[in-house]
XYZ file of C-alpha atoms in Angstrom:
255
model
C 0.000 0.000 0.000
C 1.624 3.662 -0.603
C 2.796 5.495 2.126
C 0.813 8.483 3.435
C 1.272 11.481 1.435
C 2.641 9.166 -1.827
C -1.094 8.106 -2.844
C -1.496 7.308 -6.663
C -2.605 10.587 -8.883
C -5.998 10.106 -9.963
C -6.489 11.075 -13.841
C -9.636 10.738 -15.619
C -9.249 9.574 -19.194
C -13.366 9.951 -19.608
C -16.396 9.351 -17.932
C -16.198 5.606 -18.172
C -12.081 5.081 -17.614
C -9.951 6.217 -14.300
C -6.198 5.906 -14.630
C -3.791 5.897 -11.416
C -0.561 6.815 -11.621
C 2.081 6.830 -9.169
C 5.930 7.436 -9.267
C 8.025 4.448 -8.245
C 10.845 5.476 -6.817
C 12.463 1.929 -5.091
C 12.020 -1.809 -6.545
C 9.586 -2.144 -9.728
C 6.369 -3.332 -10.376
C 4.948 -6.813 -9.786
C 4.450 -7.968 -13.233
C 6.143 -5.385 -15.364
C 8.596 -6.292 -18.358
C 11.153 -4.743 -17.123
C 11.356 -6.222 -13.542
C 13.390 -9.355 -14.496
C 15.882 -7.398 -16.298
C 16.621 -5.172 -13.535
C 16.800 -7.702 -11.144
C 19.053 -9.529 -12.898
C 21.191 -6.269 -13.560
C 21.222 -5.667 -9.349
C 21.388 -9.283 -8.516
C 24.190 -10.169 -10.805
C 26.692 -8.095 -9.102
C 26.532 -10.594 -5.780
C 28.465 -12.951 -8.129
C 31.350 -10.184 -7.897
C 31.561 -10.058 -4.143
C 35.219 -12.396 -3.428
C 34.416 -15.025 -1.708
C 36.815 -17.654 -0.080
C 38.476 -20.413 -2.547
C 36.393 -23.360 -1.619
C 32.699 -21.591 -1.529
C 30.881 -21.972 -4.348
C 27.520 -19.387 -4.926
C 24.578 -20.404 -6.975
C 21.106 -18.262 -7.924
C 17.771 -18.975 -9.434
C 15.479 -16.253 -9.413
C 15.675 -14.816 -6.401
C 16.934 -17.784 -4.417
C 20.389 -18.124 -3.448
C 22.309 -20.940 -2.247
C 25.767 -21.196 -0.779
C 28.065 -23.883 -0.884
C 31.143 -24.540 1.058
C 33.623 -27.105 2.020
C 36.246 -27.882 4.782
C 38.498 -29.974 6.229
C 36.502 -30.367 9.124
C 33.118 -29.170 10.278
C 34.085 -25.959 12.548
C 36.399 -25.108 9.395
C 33.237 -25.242 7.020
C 31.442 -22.727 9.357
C 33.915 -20.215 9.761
C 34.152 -20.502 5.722
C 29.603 -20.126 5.704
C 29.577 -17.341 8.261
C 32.399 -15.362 6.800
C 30.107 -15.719 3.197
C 26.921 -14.383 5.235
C 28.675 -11.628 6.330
C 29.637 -10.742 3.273
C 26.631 -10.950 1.202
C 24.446 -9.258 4.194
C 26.236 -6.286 3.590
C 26.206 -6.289 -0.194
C 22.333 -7.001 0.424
C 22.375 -3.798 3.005
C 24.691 -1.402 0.537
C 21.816 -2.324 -2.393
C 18.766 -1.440 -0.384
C 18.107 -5.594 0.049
C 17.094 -8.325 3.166
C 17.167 -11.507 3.194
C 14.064 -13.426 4.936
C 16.563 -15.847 7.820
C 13.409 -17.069 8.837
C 12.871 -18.925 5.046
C 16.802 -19.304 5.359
C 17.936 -22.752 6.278
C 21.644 -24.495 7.232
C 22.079 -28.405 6.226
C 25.762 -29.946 7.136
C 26.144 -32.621 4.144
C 28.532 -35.027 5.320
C 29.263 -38.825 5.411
C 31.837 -39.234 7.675
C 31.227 -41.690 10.364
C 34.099 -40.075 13.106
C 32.144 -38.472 16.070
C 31.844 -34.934 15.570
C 29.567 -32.381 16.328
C 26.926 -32.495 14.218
C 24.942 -29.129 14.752
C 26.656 -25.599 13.344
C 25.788 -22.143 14.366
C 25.432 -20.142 11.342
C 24.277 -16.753 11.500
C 22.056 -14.291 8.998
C 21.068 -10.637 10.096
C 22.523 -11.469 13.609
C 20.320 -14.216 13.535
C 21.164 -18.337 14.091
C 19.583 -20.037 11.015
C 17.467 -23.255 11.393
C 20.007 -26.535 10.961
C 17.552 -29.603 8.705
C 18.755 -32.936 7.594
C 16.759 -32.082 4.271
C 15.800 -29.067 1.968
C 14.106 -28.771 -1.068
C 16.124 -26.874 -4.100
C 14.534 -26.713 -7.718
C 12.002 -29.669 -7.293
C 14.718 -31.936 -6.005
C 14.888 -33.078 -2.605
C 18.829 -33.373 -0.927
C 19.547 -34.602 2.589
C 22.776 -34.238 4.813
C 23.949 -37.989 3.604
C 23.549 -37.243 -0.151
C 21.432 -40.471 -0.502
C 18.030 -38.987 -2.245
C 15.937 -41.379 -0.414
C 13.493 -38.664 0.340
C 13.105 -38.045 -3.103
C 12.603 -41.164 -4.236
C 9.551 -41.139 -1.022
C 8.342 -37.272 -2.495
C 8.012 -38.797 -6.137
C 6.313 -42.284 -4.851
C 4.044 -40.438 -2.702
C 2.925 -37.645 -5.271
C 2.495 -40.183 -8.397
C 0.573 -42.258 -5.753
C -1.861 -39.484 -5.041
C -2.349 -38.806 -8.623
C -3.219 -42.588 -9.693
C -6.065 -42.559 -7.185
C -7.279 -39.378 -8.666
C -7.300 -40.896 -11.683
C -9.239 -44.572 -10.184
C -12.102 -42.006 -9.566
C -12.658 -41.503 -13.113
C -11.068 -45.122 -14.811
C -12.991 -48.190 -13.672
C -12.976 -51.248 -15.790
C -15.874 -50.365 -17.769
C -16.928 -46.631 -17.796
C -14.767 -43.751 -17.431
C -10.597 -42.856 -18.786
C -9.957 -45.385 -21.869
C -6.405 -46.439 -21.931
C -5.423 -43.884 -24.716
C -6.199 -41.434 -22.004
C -4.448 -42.946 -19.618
C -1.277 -43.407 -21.544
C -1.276 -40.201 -22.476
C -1.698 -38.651 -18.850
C 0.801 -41.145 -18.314
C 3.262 -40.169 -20.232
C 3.323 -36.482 -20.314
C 1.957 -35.953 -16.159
C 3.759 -39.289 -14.461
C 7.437 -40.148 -16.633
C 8.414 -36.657 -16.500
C 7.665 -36.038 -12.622
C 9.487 -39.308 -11.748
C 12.145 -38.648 -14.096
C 12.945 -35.231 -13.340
C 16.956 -35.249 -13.062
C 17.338 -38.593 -13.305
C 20.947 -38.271 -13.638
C 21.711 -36.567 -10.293
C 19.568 -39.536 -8.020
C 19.716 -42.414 -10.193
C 22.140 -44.442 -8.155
C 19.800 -44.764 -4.678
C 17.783 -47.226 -7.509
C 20.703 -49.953 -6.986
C 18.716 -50.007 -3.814
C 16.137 -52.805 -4.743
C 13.881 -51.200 -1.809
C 13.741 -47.834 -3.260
C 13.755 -49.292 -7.171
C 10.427 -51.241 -6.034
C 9.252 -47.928 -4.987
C 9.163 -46.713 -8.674
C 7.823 -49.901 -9.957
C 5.121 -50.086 -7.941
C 4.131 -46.486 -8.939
C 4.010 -47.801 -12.936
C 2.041 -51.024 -11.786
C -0.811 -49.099 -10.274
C -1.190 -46.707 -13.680
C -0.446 -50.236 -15.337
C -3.175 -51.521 -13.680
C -5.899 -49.175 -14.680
C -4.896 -48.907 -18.629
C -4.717 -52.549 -19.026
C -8.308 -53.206 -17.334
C -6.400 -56.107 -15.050
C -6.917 -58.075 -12.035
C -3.812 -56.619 -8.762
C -2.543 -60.210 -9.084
C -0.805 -59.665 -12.824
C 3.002 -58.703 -12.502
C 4.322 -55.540 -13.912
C 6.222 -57.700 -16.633
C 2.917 -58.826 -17.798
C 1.279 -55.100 -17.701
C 4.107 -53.483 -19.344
C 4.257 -56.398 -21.789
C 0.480 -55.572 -22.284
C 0.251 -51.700 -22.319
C 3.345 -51.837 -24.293
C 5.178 -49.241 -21.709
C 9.168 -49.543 -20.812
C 9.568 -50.480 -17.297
C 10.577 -47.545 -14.962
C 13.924 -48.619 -13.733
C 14.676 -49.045 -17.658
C 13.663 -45.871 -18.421
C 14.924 -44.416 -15.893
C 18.500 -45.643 -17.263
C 17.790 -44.418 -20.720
C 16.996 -41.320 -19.707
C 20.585 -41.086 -17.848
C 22.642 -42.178 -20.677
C 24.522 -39.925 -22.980
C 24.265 -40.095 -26.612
């Protein structure tokens, strides 16, 4: 809303149009055409700021993240806070603040040595919240690098979105197979397969691979019209759909 004494100018076109205008003198419109480009303008320069050899800073939008290594965990946290410190006052020279309450910490390590698992780092003076997971560009990364929860996201949300589907697909009214297949194959292979390459090893799991596979049999299930008893060889074989963990492998390998 505009400050008192900054309210919009009133300007009547005609009798039947009212125009506001108001001078904008910090930030830029939500929705304009121009807004991207002179974000990216301010926000680019954060990529200037010299940061410490081993850190690592990475943006999308608006989001930043902040990566950092060391030779032990205390080292790691000196390296993060020193990066805070710097980028808070880049964000205070350009007018900026970032929200520590959306901000999270995760230590990523797989070392097995007792150490002290919990790190202090700070944002606007304030300790940030320490998670074993967070959620970066639809991809889901915990402290052990093992994409397990991932694997559970994807299971759970393609599970949700078969049942939908049972609601409207029984064996004989409703979704034909074509349907099916098609919903299948542009909603369901693309959200299970969304990079592949970076989580594809937890499937040498045969406990998390199963997890995938019985995702496909339940879709299977409902375009082939067939009893819960058939195998997913048999439905795929029927439907004429590659099995997941084979797709899944395709879709990793370079041409």
């Amino acid at each position: 809303m505009p400050k008192k004494g900054k309210l919009p100018k009133k300007v009547e076109d005609s009798k039947d149009h009212i125009r506001l205008e108001r001078r904008v003198t910090i930030g830029c419109s939500q929705g304009s055409c121009c807004g991207p480009g002179f974000w990216n303008l301010l926000y680019n320069s954060i990529f200037k700021l010299e940061f410490t050899r081993p850190t690592k800073v990475i943006a999308f939008a608006d989001d930043l993240i902040i990566l950092t290594i060391g030779e032990s965990i205390v080292e790691a946290e000196n390296y993060m806070n020193l990066e805070l410190r710097k980028i808070s006052d880049w964000a205070q020279k350009n007018k900026l603040k970032f929200n520590e309450n959306k901000s999270k910490v995760m230590l990523m390590s797989r070392r097995k040595r007792k150490e002290k698992k919990e790190v202090e780092i700070y944002l606007n003076n304030k300790i940030l919240e320490q998670v074993t997971k967070i959620k970066y560009l639809g991809i889901i990364f915990d402290s052990k690098m093992t994409f397990r929860d991932h694997v559970n996201y994807v299971e759970e949300k393609c599970t949700k979105l078969v049942f939908t589907l049972s609601k409207s697909a029984k064996v004989t009214w409703g979704l034909k197979h074509t349907a099916l297949k098609t919903i299948y194959a542009g909603g369901k292979v693309p959200l299970i397969l969304y990079v592949a390459p970076v989580w594809k090893g937890v499937l040498d799991n045969t406990c998390y691979k199963a997890k995938l596979i019985r995702v496909q049999r339940l879709i299977n299930i409902r375009i082939a019209k067939a009893y819960r008893t058939l195998s997913n060889e048999a439905l795929c074989v029927i439907t004429g759909l590659i099995p997941i963990n084979i797709k899944t492998e395709e879709s990793t390998t370079k041409v």
